Short mmCIF file of C-alpha atoms in Angstrom, two decimals:
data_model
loop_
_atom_site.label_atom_id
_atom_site.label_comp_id
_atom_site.label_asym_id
_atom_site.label_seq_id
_atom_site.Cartn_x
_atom_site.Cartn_y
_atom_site.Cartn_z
CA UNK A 1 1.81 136.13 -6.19
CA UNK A 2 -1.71 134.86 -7.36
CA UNK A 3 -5.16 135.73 -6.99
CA UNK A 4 -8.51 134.33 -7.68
CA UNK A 5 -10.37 135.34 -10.83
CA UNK A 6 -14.15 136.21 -10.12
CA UNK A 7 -15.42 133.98 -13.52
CA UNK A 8 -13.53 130.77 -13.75
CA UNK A 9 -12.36 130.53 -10.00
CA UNK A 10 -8.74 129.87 -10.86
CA UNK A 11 -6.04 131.00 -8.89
CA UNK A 12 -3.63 132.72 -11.65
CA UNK A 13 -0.45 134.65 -11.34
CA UNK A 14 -0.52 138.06 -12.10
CA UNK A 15 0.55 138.05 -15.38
CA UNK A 16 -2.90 136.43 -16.23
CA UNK A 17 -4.64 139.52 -15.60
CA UNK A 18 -4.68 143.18 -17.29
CA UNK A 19 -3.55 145.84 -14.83
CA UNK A 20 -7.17 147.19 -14.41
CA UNK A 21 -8.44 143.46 -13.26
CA UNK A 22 -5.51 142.72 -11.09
CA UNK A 23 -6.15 146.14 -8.74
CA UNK A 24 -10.14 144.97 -8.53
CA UNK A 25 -11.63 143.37 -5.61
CA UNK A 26 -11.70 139.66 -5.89
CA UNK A 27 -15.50 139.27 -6.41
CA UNK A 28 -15.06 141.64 -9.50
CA UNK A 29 -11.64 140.36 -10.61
CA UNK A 30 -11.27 138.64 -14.33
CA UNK A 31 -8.68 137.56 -16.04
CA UNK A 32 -7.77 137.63 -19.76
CA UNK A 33 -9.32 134.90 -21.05
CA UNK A 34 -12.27 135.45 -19.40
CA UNK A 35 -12.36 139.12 -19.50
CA UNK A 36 -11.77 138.00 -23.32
CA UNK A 37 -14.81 135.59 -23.62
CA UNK A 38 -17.26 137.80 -21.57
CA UNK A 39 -17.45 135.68 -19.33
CA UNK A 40 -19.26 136.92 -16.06
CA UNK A 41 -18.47 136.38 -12.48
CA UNK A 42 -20.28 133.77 -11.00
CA UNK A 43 -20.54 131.81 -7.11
CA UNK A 44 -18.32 128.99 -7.25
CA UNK A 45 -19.15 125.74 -8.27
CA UNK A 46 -19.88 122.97 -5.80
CA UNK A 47 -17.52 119.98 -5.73
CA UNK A 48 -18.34 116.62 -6.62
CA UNK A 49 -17.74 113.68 -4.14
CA UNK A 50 -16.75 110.80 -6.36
CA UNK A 51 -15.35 112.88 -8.87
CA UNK A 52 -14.72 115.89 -8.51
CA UNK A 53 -14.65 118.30 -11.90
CA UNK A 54 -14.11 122.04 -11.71
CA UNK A 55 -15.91 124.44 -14.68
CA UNK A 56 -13.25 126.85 -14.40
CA UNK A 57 -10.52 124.41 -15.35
CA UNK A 58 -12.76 123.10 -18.55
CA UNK A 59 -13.86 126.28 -19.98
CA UNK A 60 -10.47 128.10 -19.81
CA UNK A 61 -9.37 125.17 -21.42
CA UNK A 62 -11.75 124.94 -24.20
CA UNK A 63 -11.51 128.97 -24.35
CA UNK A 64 -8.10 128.89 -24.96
CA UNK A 65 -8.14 126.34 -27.53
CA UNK A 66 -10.57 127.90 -29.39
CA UNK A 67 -8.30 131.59 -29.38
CA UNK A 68 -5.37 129.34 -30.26
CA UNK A 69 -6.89 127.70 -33.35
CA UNK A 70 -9.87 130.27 -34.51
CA UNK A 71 -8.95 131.42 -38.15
CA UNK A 72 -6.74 128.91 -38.60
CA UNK A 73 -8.35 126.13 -40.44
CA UNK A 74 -8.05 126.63 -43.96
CA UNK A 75 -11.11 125.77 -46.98
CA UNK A 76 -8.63 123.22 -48.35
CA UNK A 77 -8.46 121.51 -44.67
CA UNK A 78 -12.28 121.97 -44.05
CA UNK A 79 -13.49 120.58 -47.35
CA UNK A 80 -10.88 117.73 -47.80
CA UNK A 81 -13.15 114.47 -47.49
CA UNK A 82 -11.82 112.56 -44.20
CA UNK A 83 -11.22 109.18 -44.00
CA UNK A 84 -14.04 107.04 -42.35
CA UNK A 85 -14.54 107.78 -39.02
CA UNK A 86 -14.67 103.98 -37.60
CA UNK A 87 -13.11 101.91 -40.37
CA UNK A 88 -14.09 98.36 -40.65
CA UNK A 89 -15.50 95.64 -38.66
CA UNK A 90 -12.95 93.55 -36.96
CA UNK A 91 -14.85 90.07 -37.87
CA UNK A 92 -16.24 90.63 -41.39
CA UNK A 93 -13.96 93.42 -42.48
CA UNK A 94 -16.83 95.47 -43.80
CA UNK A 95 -16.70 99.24 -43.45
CA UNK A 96 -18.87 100.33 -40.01
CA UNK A 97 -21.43 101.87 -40.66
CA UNK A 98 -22.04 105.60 -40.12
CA UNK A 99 -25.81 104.87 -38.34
CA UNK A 100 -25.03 104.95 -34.36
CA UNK A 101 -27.22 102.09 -34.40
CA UNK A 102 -25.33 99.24 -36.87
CA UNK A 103 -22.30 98.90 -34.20
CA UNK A 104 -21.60 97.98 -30.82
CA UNK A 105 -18.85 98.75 -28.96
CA UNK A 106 -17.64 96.54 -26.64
CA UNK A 107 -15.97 97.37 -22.85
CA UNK A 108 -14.17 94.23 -22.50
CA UNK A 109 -11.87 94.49 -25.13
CA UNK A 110 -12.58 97.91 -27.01
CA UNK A 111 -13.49 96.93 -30.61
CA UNK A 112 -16.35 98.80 -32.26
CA UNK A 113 -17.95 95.56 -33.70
CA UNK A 114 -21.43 95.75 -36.67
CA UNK A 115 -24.65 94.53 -35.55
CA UNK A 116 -24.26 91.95 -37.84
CA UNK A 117 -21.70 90.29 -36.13
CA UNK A 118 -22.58 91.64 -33.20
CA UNK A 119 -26.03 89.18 -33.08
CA UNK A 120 -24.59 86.53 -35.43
CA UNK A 121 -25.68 82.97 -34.03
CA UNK A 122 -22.67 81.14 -32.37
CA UNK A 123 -22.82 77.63 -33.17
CA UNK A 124 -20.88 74.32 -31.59
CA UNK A 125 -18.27 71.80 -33.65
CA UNK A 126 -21.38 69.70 -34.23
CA UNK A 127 -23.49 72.50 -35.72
CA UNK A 128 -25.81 73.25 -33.41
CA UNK A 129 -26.83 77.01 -32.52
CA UNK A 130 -25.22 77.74 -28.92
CA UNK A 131 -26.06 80.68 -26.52
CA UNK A 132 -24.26 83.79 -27.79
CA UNK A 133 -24.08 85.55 -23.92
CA UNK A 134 -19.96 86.81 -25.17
CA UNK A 135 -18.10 89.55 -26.84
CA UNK A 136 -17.82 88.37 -30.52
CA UNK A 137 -14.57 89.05 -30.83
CA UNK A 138 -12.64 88.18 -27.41
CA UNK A 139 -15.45 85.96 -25.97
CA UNK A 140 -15.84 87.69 -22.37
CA UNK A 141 -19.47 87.28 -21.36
CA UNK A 142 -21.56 90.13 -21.17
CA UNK A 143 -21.55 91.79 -18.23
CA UNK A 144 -24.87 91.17 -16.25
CA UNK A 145 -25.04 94.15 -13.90
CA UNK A 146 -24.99 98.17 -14.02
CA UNK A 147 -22.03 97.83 -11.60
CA UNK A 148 -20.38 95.47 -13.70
CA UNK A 149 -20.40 97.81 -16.49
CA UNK A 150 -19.49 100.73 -15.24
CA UNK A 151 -16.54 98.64 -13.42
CA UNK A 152 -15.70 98.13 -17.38
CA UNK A 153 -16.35 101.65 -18.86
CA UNK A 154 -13.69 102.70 -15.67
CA UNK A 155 -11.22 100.25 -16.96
CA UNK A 156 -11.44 100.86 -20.62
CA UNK A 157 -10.77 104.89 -19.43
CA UNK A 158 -7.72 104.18 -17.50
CA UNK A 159 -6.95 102.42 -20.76
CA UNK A 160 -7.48 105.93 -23.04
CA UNK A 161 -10.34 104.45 -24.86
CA UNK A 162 -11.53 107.47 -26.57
CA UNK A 163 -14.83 105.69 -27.58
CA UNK A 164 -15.27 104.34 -23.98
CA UNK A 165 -14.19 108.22 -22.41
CA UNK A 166 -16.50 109.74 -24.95
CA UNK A 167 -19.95 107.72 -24.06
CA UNK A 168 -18.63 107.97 -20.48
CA UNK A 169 -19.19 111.87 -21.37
CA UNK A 170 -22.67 111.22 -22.60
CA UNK A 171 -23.85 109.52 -19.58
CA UNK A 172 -22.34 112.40 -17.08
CA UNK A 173 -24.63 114.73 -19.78
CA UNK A 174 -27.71 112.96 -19.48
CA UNK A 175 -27.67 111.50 -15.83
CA UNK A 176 -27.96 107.94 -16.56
CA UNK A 177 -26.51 103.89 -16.28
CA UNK A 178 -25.47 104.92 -12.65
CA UNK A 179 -23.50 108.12 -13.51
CA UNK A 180 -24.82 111.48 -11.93
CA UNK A 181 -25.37 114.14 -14.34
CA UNK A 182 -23.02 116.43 -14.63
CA UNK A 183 -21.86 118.83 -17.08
CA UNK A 184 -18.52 119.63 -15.93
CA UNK A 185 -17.43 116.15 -16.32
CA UNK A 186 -19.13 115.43 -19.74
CA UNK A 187 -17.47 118.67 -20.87
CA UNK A 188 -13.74 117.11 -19.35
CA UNK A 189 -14.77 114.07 -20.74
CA UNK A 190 -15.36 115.21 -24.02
CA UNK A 191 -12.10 116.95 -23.97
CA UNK A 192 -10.26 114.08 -23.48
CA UNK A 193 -11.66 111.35 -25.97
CA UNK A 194 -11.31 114.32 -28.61
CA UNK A 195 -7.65 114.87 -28.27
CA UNK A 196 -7.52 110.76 -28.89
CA UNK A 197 -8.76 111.17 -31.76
CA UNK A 198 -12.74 111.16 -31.39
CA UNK A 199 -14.45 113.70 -33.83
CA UNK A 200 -17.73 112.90 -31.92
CA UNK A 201 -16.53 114.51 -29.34
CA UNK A 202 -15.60 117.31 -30.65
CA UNK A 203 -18.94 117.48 -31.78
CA UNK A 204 -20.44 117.45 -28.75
CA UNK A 205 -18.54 120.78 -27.32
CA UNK A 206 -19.91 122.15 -30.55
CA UNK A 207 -23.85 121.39 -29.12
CA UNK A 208 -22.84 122.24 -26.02
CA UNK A 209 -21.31 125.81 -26.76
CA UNK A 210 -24.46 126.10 -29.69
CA UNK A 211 -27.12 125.29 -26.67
CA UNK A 212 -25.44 126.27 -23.52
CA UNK A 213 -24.89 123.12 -22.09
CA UNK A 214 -22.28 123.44 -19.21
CA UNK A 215 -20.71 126.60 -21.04
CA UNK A 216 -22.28 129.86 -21.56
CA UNK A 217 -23.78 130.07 -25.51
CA UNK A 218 -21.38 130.49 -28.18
CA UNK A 219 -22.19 130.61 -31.64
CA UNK A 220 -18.42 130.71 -32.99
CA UNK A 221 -17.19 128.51 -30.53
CA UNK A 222 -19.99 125.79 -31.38
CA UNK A 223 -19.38 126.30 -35.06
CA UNK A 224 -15.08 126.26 -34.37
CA UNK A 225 -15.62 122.78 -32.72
CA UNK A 226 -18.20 121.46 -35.50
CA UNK A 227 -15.40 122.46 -37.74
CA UNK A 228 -12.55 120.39 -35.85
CA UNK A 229 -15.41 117.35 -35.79
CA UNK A 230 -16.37 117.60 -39.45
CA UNK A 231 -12.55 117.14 -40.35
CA UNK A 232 -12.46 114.24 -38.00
CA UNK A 233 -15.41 112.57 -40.08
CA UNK A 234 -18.44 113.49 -37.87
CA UNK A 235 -20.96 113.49 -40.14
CA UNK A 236 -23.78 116.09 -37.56
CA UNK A 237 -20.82 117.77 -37.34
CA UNK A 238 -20.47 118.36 -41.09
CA UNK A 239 -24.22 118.50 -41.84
CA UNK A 240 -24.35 121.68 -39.29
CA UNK A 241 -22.20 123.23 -40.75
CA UNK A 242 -23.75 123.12 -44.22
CA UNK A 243 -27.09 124.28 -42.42
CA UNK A 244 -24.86 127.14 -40.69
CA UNK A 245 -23.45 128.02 -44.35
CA UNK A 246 -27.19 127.81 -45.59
CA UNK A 247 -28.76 129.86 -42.82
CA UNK A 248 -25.77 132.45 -43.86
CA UNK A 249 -26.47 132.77 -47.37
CA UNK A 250 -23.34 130.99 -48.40
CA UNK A 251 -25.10 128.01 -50.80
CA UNK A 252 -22.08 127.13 -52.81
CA UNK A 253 -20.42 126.32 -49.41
CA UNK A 254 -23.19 124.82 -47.91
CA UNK A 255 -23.91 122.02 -51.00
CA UNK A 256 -19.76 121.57 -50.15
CA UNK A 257 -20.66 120.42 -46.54
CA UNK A 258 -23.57 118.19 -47.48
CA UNK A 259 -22.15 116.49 -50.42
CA UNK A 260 -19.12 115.72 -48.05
CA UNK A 261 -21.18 114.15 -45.20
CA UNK A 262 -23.47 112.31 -48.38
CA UNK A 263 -19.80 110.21 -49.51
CA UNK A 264 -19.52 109.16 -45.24
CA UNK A 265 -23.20 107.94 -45.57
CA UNK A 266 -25.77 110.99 -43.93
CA UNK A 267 -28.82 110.71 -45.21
CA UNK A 268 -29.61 114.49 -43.47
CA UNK A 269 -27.43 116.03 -46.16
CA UNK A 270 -28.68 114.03 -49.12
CA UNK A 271 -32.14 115.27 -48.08
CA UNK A 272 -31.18 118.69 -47.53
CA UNK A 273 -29.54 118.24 -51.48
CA UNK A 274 -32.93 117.56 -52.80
CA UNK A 275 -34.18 120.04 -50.87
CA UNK A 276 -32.07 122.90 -52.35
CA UNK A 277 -32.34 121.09 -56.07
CA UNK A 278 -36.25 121.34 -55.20
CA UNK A 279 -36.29 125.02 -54.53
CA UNK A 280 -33.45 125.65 -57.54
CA UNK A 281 -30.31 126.56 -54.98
CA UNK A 282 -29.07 122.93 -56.07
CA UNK A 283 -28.46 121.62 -59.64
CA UNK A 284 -29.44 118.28 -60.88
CA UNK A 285 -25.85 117.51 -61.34
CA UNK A 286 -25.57 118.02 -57.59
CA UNK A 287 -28.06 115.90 -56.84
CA UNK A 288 -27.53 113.47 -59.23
CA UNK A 289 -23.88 113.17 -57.84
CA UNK A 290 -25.14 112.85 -54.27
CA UNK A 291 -27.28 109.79 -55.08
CA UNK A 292 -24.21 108.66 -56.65
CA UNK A 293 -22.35 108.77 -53.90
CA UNK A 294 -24.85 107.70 -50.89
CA UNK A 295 -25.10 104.59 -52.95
CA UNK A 296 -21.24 103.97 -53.16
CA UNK A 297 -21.58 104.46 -49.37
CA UNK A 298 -24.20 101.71 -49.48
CA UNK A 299 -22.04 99.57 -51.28
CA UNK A 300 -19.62 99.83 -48.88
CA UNK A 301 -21.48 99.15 -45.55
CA UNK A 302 -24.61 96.45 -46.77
CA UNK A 303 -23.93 92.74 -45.38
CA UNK A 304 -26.85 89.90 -45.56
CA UNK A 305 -25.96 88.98 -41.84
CA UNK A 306 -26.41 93.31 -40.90
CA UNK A 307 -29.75 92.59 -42.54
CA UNK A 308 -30.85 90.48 -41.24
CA UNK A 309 -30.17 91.95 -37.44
CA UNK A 310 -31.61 95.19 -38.77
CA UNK A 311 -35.00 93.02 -39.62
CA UNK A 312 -34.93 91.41 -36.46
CA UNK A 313 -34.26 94.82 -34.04
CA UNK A 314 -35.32 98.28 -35.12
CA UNK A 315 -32.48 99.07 -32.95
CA UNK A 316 -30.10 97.34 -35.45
CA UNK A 317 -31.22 99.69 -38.58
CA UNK A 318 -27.96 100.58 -40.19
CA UNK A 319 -28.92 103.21 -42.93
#
């Protein structure tokens, strides 16, 4: 036997529920996980008619996730520095950069490519410059209509392209390139390209549980997710957290944060570094060693060709 529970709208067996909820009327009924989360009782969502994404199914997912895992992620996990998050270019084998802005993914074929290469001129056998209308590394021309690219984003999600599931997500959140907003299904979305592997993601349910955004506010629950990001190499991710440890009073942990997300290249945290050395909650060795490292990170990431994109387009700047 089931019944309906009042807050997430899922039909549960009874074993979901605590005796008290089970013998309440079904507009008053909760079950554990959301008698657990406080969450209230609420009308039922409306469906979706392309596709259709339920809140209760999402949030008792994310819920129980977070009850799984909370208090289980040790200092040594948390402060271990993670790998880069995107690795290196596929054409000039240089280390993406951190910056949103110095890559480009690509729908055809997947590949997170640098601006460099992204808007390096193509030229002929004979040397001269040709029109550079393709993917840079599989050569599929661009495509030249909304419809066309969202025909592509659908593809590369059949495909479990976590980047491709994860901007998908975005553009649910923020109503745009042809996709209705809709929290739900940035939530679901979200969801989905984290347990592939994307930390951004992960981030994401973090600013959605920190500002309300398809979930009800949840401080530990934003902070739990930032935490699961920041080990995945999101760099807001980790730089929250160091404000979270600042805000708290916890200094020692917070300098940990920021001089983690300095060595992946956030120039947030180095500024929040000289901040704290400024007001004498930082030493100079701490700075000193996070100018150190930001410019190892530069090492790592500058290119002539990314250069010169980034002096051509603003929207090319790549630290």
């Amino acid at each position: 036997m089931t019944k309906v529970c009042a807050a997430c709208h899922e039909d549960l067996p009874k074993d979901s529920y605590s005796k008290k909820q089970w013998k309440l009327d079904e507009c008053q009924r909760r079950c554990k996980v959301c008698t657990a989360n406080n969450r209230e009782v609420q009308q039922q969502p409306q469906k979706h008619d392309d596709e259709e994404s339920n809140t209760g199914d999402i949030t008792k997912t994310l819920d129980s996730m977070y009850l799984e895992n909370v208090g289980k992620i040790s200092d040594e996990e948390l402060f271990q520095q993670p790998t880069p998050q995107y690795g290196d270019c596929p054409i000039c084998f240089i280390r993406i950069p951190s910056l949103h802005a110095g890559s480009r993914h690509q729908t055809c074929c997947g590949k997170l490519i640098c601006c460099g290469c992204f808007y390096a001129p193509v030229y002929d056998n004979q040397g001269n410059e040709v029109d550079n209308q393709k993917c840079p590394f599989c050569r599929t021309p661009h495509p030249e209509t909304n419809e066309e690219m969202i025909k592509r984003y659908k593809t590369r999600l059949k495909l479990d392209d976590p980047i491709a599931i994860y901007n998908t997500g975005n553009y649910y959140r923020d109503g745009r390139n042809g996709f209705t907003k809709d929290y739900t299904k940035a939530l679901e979305l979200w969801h989905r390209a984290a347990e592939l592997g994307s930390a951004e993601a992960y981030c994401n349910i973090g600013v959605a549980y920190e500002h309300g955004i398809g979930v009800e506010v949840d401080m530990k629950k934003a902070e739990h997710y930032f935490e699961l990001a920041a080990m995945g190499g999101d760099l807001c991710a980790r730089h929250n957290l160091g404000i979270y440890e600042e805000n708290a009073g916890n200094i020692i942990r917070s300098i940990k944060h920021h001089m983690i997300a300095v060595r992946g290249g956030c120039p947030d945290s180095l500024n929040k570094i000289k901040q704290l050395y400024t007001i004498g909650q930082a030493s100079k060795d701490d700075y000193t060693k996070a100018l150190q490292s930001y410019q190892v990170y530069l090492a790592e990431i500058k290119s002539d060709q990314r250069d010169e994109a980034a002096a051509a387009d603003e929207d090319c700047r790549y630290y």
